[in-house]
mmCIF file of C-alpha atoms in Angstrom:
data_model
loop_
_atom_site.group_PDB
_atom_site.id
_atom_site.type_symbol
_atom_site.label_atom_id
_atom_site.label_comp_id
_atom_site.label_asym_id
_atom_site.label_seq_id
_atom_site.Cartn_x
_atom_site.Cartn_y
_atom_site.Cartn_z
ATOM 1 C CA GLU D 249 -10.361 -24.629 -6.848
ATOM 2 C CA THR D 250 -7.693 -22.094 -8.061
ATOM 3 C CA GLY D 251 -8.181 -18.573 -5.929
ATOM 4 C CA VAL D 252 -7.476 -15.068 -7.356
ATOM 5 C CA THR D 253 -3.475 -14.155 -8.889
ATOM 6 C CA GLN D 254 -2.423 -11.326 -9.700
ATOM 7 C CA SER D 255 0.535 -10.546 -11.103
ATOM 8 C CA PRO D 256 3.567 -8.539 -10.786
ATOM 9 C CA THR D 257 3.346 -8.430 -7.223
ATOM 10 C CA HIS D 258 5.514 -4.598 -6.942
ATOM 11 C CA LEU D 259 6.044 -3.010 -10.023
ATOM 12 C CA ILE D 260 8.204 1.065 -9.553
ATOM 13 C CA LYS D 261 6.871 3.339 -12.288
ATOM 14 C CA THR D 262 7.888 7.343 -13.224
ATOM 15 C CA ARG D 263 5.380 9.485 -14.287
ATOM 16 C CA GLY D 264 3.569 9.931 -16.966
ATOM 17 C CA GLN D 265 4.523 6.227 -18.218
ATOM 18 C CA GLN D 266 1.665 3.594 -18.842
ATOM 19 C CA VAL D 267 1.309 0.352 -16.771
ATOM 20 C CA THR D 268 -0.909 -3.044 -17.294
ATOM 21 C CA LEU D 269 -1.647 -5.020 -14.398
ATOM 22 C CA ARG D 270 -3.309 -8.067 -15.420
ATOM 23 C CA CYS D 271 -5.935 -10.769 -12.688
ATOM 24 C CA SER D 272 -7.163 -14.567 -13.176
ATOM 25 C CA SER D 273 -9.673 -14.747 -11.148
ATOM 26 C CA GLN D 274 -10.782 -17.948 -9.296
ATOM 27 C CA SER D 275 -12.461 -20.731 -10.511
ATOM 28 C CA GLY D 276 -15.874 -21.053 -12.189
ATOM 29 C CA HIS D 277 -16.426 -17.049 -11.398
ATOM 30 C CA ASN D 278 -17.102 -14.371 -14.519
ATOM 31 C CA THR D 279 -17.296 -11.472 -12.509
ATOM 32 C CA VAL D 280 -13.706 -9.098 -12.368
ATOM 33 C CA SER D 281 -13.654 -6.263 -10.038
ATOM 34 C CA TRP D 282 -10.553 -3.801 -9.652
ATOM 35 C CA TYR D 283 -9.957 -1.600 -6.346
ATOM 36 C CA GLN D 284 -7.434 0.662 -5.375
ATOM 37 C CA GLN D 285 -6.194 0.733 -1.743
ATOM 38 C CA ALA D 286 -4.069 4.104 -1.137
ATOM 39 C CA LEU D 287 -1.748 3.655 2.255
ATOM 40 C CA GLY D 288 -3.084 3.474 5.074
ATOM 41 C CA GLN D 289 -7.165 3.506 4.048
ATOM 42 C CA GLY D 290 -9.499 1.331 2.500
ATOM 43 C CA PRO D 291 -9.920 0.205 -0.517
ATOM 44 C CA GLN D 292 -11.585 2.245 -3.406
ATOM 45 C CA PHE D 293 -14.135 1.029 -6.288
ATOM 46 C CA ILE D 294 -12.330 1.662 -9.826
ATOM 47 C CA PHE D 295 -14.544 -0.605 -11.982
ATOM 48 C CA GLN D 296 -16.076 -4.164 -12.484
ATOM 49 C CA TYR D 297 -15.636 -6.103 -15.849
ATOM 50 C CA TYR D 298 -19.378 -9.139 -16.332
ATOM 51 C CA ARG D 299 -18.801 -11.343 -19.754
ATOM 52 C CA GLU D 300 -15.917 -8.728 -21.446
ATOM 53 C CA GLU D 301 -18.220 -5.470 -20.201
ATOM 54 C CA GLU D 302 -17.394 -3.068 -18.666
ATOM 55 C CA ASN D 303 -20.402 -3.032 -15.974
ATOM 56 C CA GLY D 304 -20.290 -0.265 -13.727
ATOM 57 C CA ARG D 305 -17.542 2.678 -12.660
ATOM 58 C CA GLY D 306 -16.291 4.400 -9.845
ATOM 59 C CA ASN D 307 -15.141 8.500 -9.740
ATOM 60 C CA PHE D 308 -11.252 7.146 -11.777
ATOM 61 C CA PRO D 309 -10.900 8.738 -15.086
ATOM 62 C CA PRO D 310 -10.468 7.846 -17.923
ATOM 63 C CA ARG D 311 -6.985 7.432 -17.764
ATOM 64 C CA PHE D 312 -7.952 3.841 -15.830
ATOM 65 C CA SER D 313 -9.254 1.520 -18.247
ATOM 66 C CA GLY D 314 -9.097 -1.996 -18.684
ATOM 67 C CA LEU D 315 -10.732 -5.316 -19.808
ATOM 68 C CA GLN D 316 -12.005 -8.406 -19.590
ATOM 69 C CA PHE D 317 -11.376 -11.814 -21.632
ATOM 70 C CA PRO D 318 -13.446 -14.536 -22.820
ATOM 71 C CA ASN D 319 -12.019 -16.458 -19.822
ATOM 72 C CA TYR D 320 -12.559 -14.238 -17.011
ATOM 73 C CA SER D 321 -9.001 -12.787 -16.319
ATOM 74 C CA SER D 322 -8.550 -9.392 -16.137
ATOM 75 C CA GLU D 323 -6.368 -6.643 -17.292
ATOM 76 C CA LEU D 324 -6.500 -2.492 -15.720
ATOM 77 C CA ASN D 325 -4.133 -0.658 -17.759
ATOM 78 C CA VAL D 326 -3.280 2.822 -16.091
ATOM 79 C CA ASN D 327 -2.060 6.092 -18.517
ATOM 80 C CA ALA D 328 -0.057 9.262 -17.880
ATOM 81 C CA LEU D 329 0.568 7.824 -14.191
ATOM 82 C CA GLU D 330 0.797 10.100 -11.758
ATOM 83 C CA LEU D 331 2.671 9.851 -7.796
ATOM 84 C CA ASP D 332 -1.068 9.570 -6.333
ATOM 85 C CA ASP D 333 -1.365 6.166 -8.199
ATOM 86 C CA SER D 334 1.131 4.862 -5.818
ATOM 87 C CA ALA D 335 -0.926 2.359 -4.182
ATOM 88 C CA LEU D 336 -1.717 -1.184 -3.706
ATOM 89 C CA TYR D 337 -4.063 -2.430 -6.401
ATOM 90 C CA LEU D 338 -6.179 -5.152 -5.770
ATOM 91 C CA CYS D 339 -8.778 -7.831 -7.952
ATOM 92 C CA ALA D 340 -11.674 -9.362 -6.891
ATOM 93 C CA SER D 341 -13.997 -12.082 -8.516
ATOM 94 C CA SER D 342 -17.195 -13.064 -8.584
ATOM 95 C CA LEU D 343 -19.623 -15.409 -9.921
ATOM 96 C CA ALA D 344 -22.553 -13.205 -10.916
ATOM 97 C CA GLU D 345 -26.268 -14.785 -9.625
ATOM 98 C CA SER D 346 -28.009 -13.414 -7.377
ATOM 99 C CA GLY D 347 -26.277 -9.930 -6.811
ATOM 100 C CA ARG D 348 -25.533 -11.036 -2.880
ATOM 101 C CA GLU D 349 -22.353 -12.520 -4.248
ATOM 102 C CA THR D 350 -19.528 -12.283 -2.242
ATOM 103 C CA GLN D 351 -16.384 -11.197 -3.789
ATOM 104 C CA TYR D 352 -12.395 -12.729 -3.590
ATOM 105 C CA PHE D 353 -9.836 -11.232 -3.714
ATOM 106 C CA GLY D 354 -5.966 -11.428 -4.585
ATOM 107 C CA PRO D 355 -2.832 -10.868 -3.293
ATOM 108 C CA GLY D 356 -2.521 -7.745 -5.125
ATOM 109 C CA THR D 357 -0.202 -5.508 -7.050
ATOM 110 C CA ARG D 358 1.884 -2.801 -5.523
ATOM 111 C CA LEU D 359 2.268 0.205 -7.565
ATOM 112 C CA LEU D 360 5.531 2.886 -6.697
ATOM 113 C CA VAL D 361 5.105 5.394 -8.861
ATOM 114 C CA LEU D 362 8.183 7.881 -8.842
ATOM 115 C CA GLY C 129 -24.815 8.281 -0.622
ATOM 116 C CA ASP C 130 -23.659 4.354 0.242
ATOM 117 C CA SER C 131 -21.311 4.840 3.237
ATOM 118 C CA VAL C 132 -19.665 3.094 5.747
ATOM 119 C CA THR C 133 -18.038 4.216 9.552
ATOM 120 C CA GLN C 134 -15.777 1.590 11.884
ATOM 121 C CA MET C 135 -13.545 2.973 15.610
ATOM 122 C CA GLU C 136 -10.296 4.406 14.964
ATOM 123 C CA GLY C 137 -7.263 2.112 15.334
ATOM 124 C CA PRO C 138 -5.019 1.029 16.334
ATOM 125 C CA VAL C 139 -6.910 -1.108 18.756
ATOM 126 C CA THR C 140 -4.264 -2.865 20.853
ATOM 127 C CA LEU C 141 -5.181 -6.157 23.577
ATOM 128 C CA SER C 142 -4.102 -8.468 25.334
ATOM 129 C CA GLU C 143 -4.117 -11.900 24.102
ATOM 130 C CA GLU C 144 -7.456 -13.510 25.666
ATOM 131 C CA ALA C 145 -9.146 -10.063 25.740
ATOM 132 C CA PHE C 146 -12.557 -9.196 24.382
ATOM 133 C CA LEU C 147 -12.881 -7.603 21.113
ATOM 134 C CA THR C 148 -15.405 -5.280 19.534
ATOM 135 C CA ILE C 149 -14.745 -2.688 16.198
ATOM 136 C CA ASN C 150 -18.451 -0.836 15.870
ATOM 137 C CA CYS C 151 -19.368 -0.223 12.266
ATOM 138 C CA THR C 152 -22.074 1.319 11.226
ATOM 139 C CA TYR C 153 -23.724 2.260 7.773
ATOM 140 C CA THR C 154 -25.669 4.058 5.310
ATOM 141 C CA ALA C 155 -27.762 2.687 3.012
ATOM 142 C CA THR C 156 -30.925 2.882 0.861
ATOM 143 C CA GLY C 157 -32.246 -0.713 0.739
ATOM 144 C CA TYR C 158 -30.444 -4.039 1.681
ATOM 145 C CA PRO C 159 -27.384 -4.609 1.398
ATOM 146 C CA SER C 160 -25.440 -7.107 2.377
ATOM 147 C CA LEU C 161 -22.907 -6.530 4.983
ATOM 148 C CA PHE C 162 -18.490 -8.064 5.247
ATOM 149 C CA TRP C 163 -16.235 -8.052 7.702
ATOM 150 C CA TYR C 164 -12.559 -8.144 5.455
ATOM 151 C CA VAL C 165 -9.318 -8.826 7.023
ATOM 152 C CA GLN C 166 -4.917 -8.142 6.121
ATOM 153 C CA TYR C 167 -2.837 -9.304 7.467
ATOM 154 C CA PRO C 168 0.437 -7.197 7.127
ATOM 155 C CA GLY C 169 1.611 -7.117 3.198
ATOM 156 C CA GLU C 170 -0.552 -9.186 1.992
ATOM 157 C CA GLY C 171 -4.252 -8.798 0.199
ATOM 158 C CA LEU C 172 -8.060 -9.009 1.922
ATOM 159 C CA GLN C 173 -9.474 -12.196 3.161
ATOM 160 C CA LEU C 174 -13.217 -12.854 4.056
ATOM 161 C CA LEU C 175 -14.231 -13.657 7.531
ATOM 162 C CA LEU C 176 -17.469 -13.179 7.322
ATOM 163 C CA LYS C 177 -20.714 -11.993 5.967
ATOM 164 C CA ALA C 178 -24.372 -11.577 6.550
ATOM 165 C CA THR C 179 -27.470 -10.827 4.077
ATOM 166 C CA LYS C 180 -30.272 -9.585 5.632
ATOM 167 C CA ALA C 181 -31.226 -8.445 8.668
ATOM 168 C CA ASP C 182 -30.867 -10.663 11.865
ATOM 169 C CA ASP C 183 -27.908 -12.565 9.682
ATOM 170 C CA LYS C 184 -25.048 -13.582 12.078
ATOM 171 C CA GLY C 185 -21.873 -13.816 10.479
ATOM 172 C CA SER C 186 -19.226 -16.529 11.841
ATOM 173 C CA ASN C 187 -15.727 -17.523 11.349
ATOM 174 C CA LYS C 188 -13.011 -18.528 13.451
ATOM 175 C CA GLY C 189 -14.225 -17.379 16.212
ATOM 176 C CA PHE C 190 -15.440 -13.802 15.164
ATOM 177 C CA GLU C 191 -18.892 -13.214 15.045
ATOM 178 C CA ALA C 192 -20.826 -10.372 13.857
ATOM 179 C CA THR C 193 -25.129 -9.663 13.479
ATOM 180 C CA TYR C 194 -26.505 -7.792 11.267
ATOM 181 C CA ARG C 195 -28.653 -5.008 12.895
ATOM 182 C CA LYS C 196 -31.012 -2.997 10.467
ATOM 183 C CA GLU C 197 -32.646 -0.591 13.106
ATOM 184 C CA THR C 198 -29.263 0.522 14.342
ATOM 185 C CA THR C 199 -27.379 0.375 10.947
ATOM 186 C CA SER C 200 -25.207 -1.811 12.759
ATOM 187 C CA PHE C 201 -22.302 -4.536 11.849
ATOM 188 C CA HIS C 202 -20.187 -5.075 15.191
ATOM 189 C CA LEU C 203 -17.126 -7.001 14.731
ATOM 190 C CA GLU C 204 -16.973 -8.975 18.065
ATOM 191 C CA LYS C 205 -14.306 -12.193 19.571
ATOM 192 C CA GLY C 206 -14.290 -13.210 23.095
ATOM 193 C CA SER C 207 -11.347 -14.223 23.060
ATOM 194 C CA VAL C 208 -8.473 -12.320 20.896
ATOM 195 C CA GLN C 209 -4.561 -14.094 20.561
ATOM 196 C CA VAL C 210 -1.854 -12.635 18.585
ATOM 197 C CA SER C 211 -1.887 -13.983 15.520
ATOM 198 C CA ASP C 212 -6.162 -11.745 14.644
ATOM 199 C CA SER C 213 -3.681 -9.037 14.961
ATOM 200 C CA ALA C 214 -4.225 -6.820 10.861
ATOM 201 C CA VAL C 215 -6.244 -4.233 9.586
ATOM 202 C CA TYR C 216 -10.045 -5.104 9.756
ATOM 203 C CA PHE C 217 -12.703 -3.483 6.965
ATOM 204 C CA CYS C 218 -16.203 -3.654 7.808
ATOM 205 C CA ALA C 219 -17.765 -3.712 4.021
ATOM 206 C CA LEU C 220 -21.586 -3.580 2.095
ATOM 207 C CA SER C 221 -23.062 -4.399 -0.662
ATOM 208 C CA ARG C 222 -25.820 -3.307 -2.889
ATOM 209 C CA GLY C 223 -26.192 -2.646 -6.769
ATOM 210 C CA ALA C 224 -26.557 -3.866 -9.922
ATOM 211 C CA THR C 225 -22.703 -4.593 -9.743
ATOM 212 C CA ASN C 226 -22.599 -5.174 -6.058
ATOM 213 C CA LYS C 227 -19.029 -2.873 -5.963
ATOM 214 C CA LEU C 228 -17.937 -3.587 -2.328
ATOM 215 C CA ILE C 229 -17.636 -0.019 0.062
ATOM 216 C CA PHE C 230 -15.654 -0.210 2.806
ATOM 217 C CA GLY C 231 -14.625 1.620 5.260
ATOM 218 C CA THR C 232 -11.017 2.385 6.610
ATOM 219 C CA GLY C 233 -10.253 -0.470 8.659
ATOM 220 C CA THR C 234 -9.277 -0.373 11.838
ATOM 221 C CA LEU C 235 -6.106 -1.534 12.734
ATOM 222 C CA LEU C 236 -6.027 -4.102 15.988
ATOM 223 C CA ALA C 237 -2.356 -5.424 18.032
ATOM 224 C CA VAL C 238 -2.728 -8.126 19.960
ATOM 225 C CA GLN C 239 0.225 -8.296 22.291
ATOM 226 C CA PRO C 240 1.479 -11.472 24.628
#
């Protein structure tokens, strides 16, 4: 069974640029959630995708957007990068069944905005 | 809104000491409760979970019991090892998206 993978592992961008982060869900999972973890903080929910549709969103501006593909992999796009976007971005996958699913996390992508 | 409060760290212990990390939550209904662990430079690993009141989650010597009357999910381990040094996050999930709401994390440092 393949776990959750994310790419790239590290990324450096400058303010105003755009970035795309990628996530491959665990085999058999159909739901992907994205989280932002600032240094020294707990992860914050960005949004979730289920069957290629956004299925809930946290308190993040529209410049954070995403996609889910038919194979359940997902992308997180961030436009007009700001310094405060520097963080670890975590992807988690789960299998939507009972409403009490466990989310399994990937290793994260560490983004630095200069 | 829903929230999780966990004890601030760092918690520094000697090897083989007893560990408790306190976690309390605020939520309507019946959330699921989790402990995740994050080793330096890595993502989050699920440590244990409980989905209903009085459930006890356990894994690798760690335990936590879902206490609805005190809205708590304290993490315990009888004898910590140096390899347990990490940041521990308490979290809850509830609702249609089952999104996770995390505490701020507790850094555990175990000294030989």
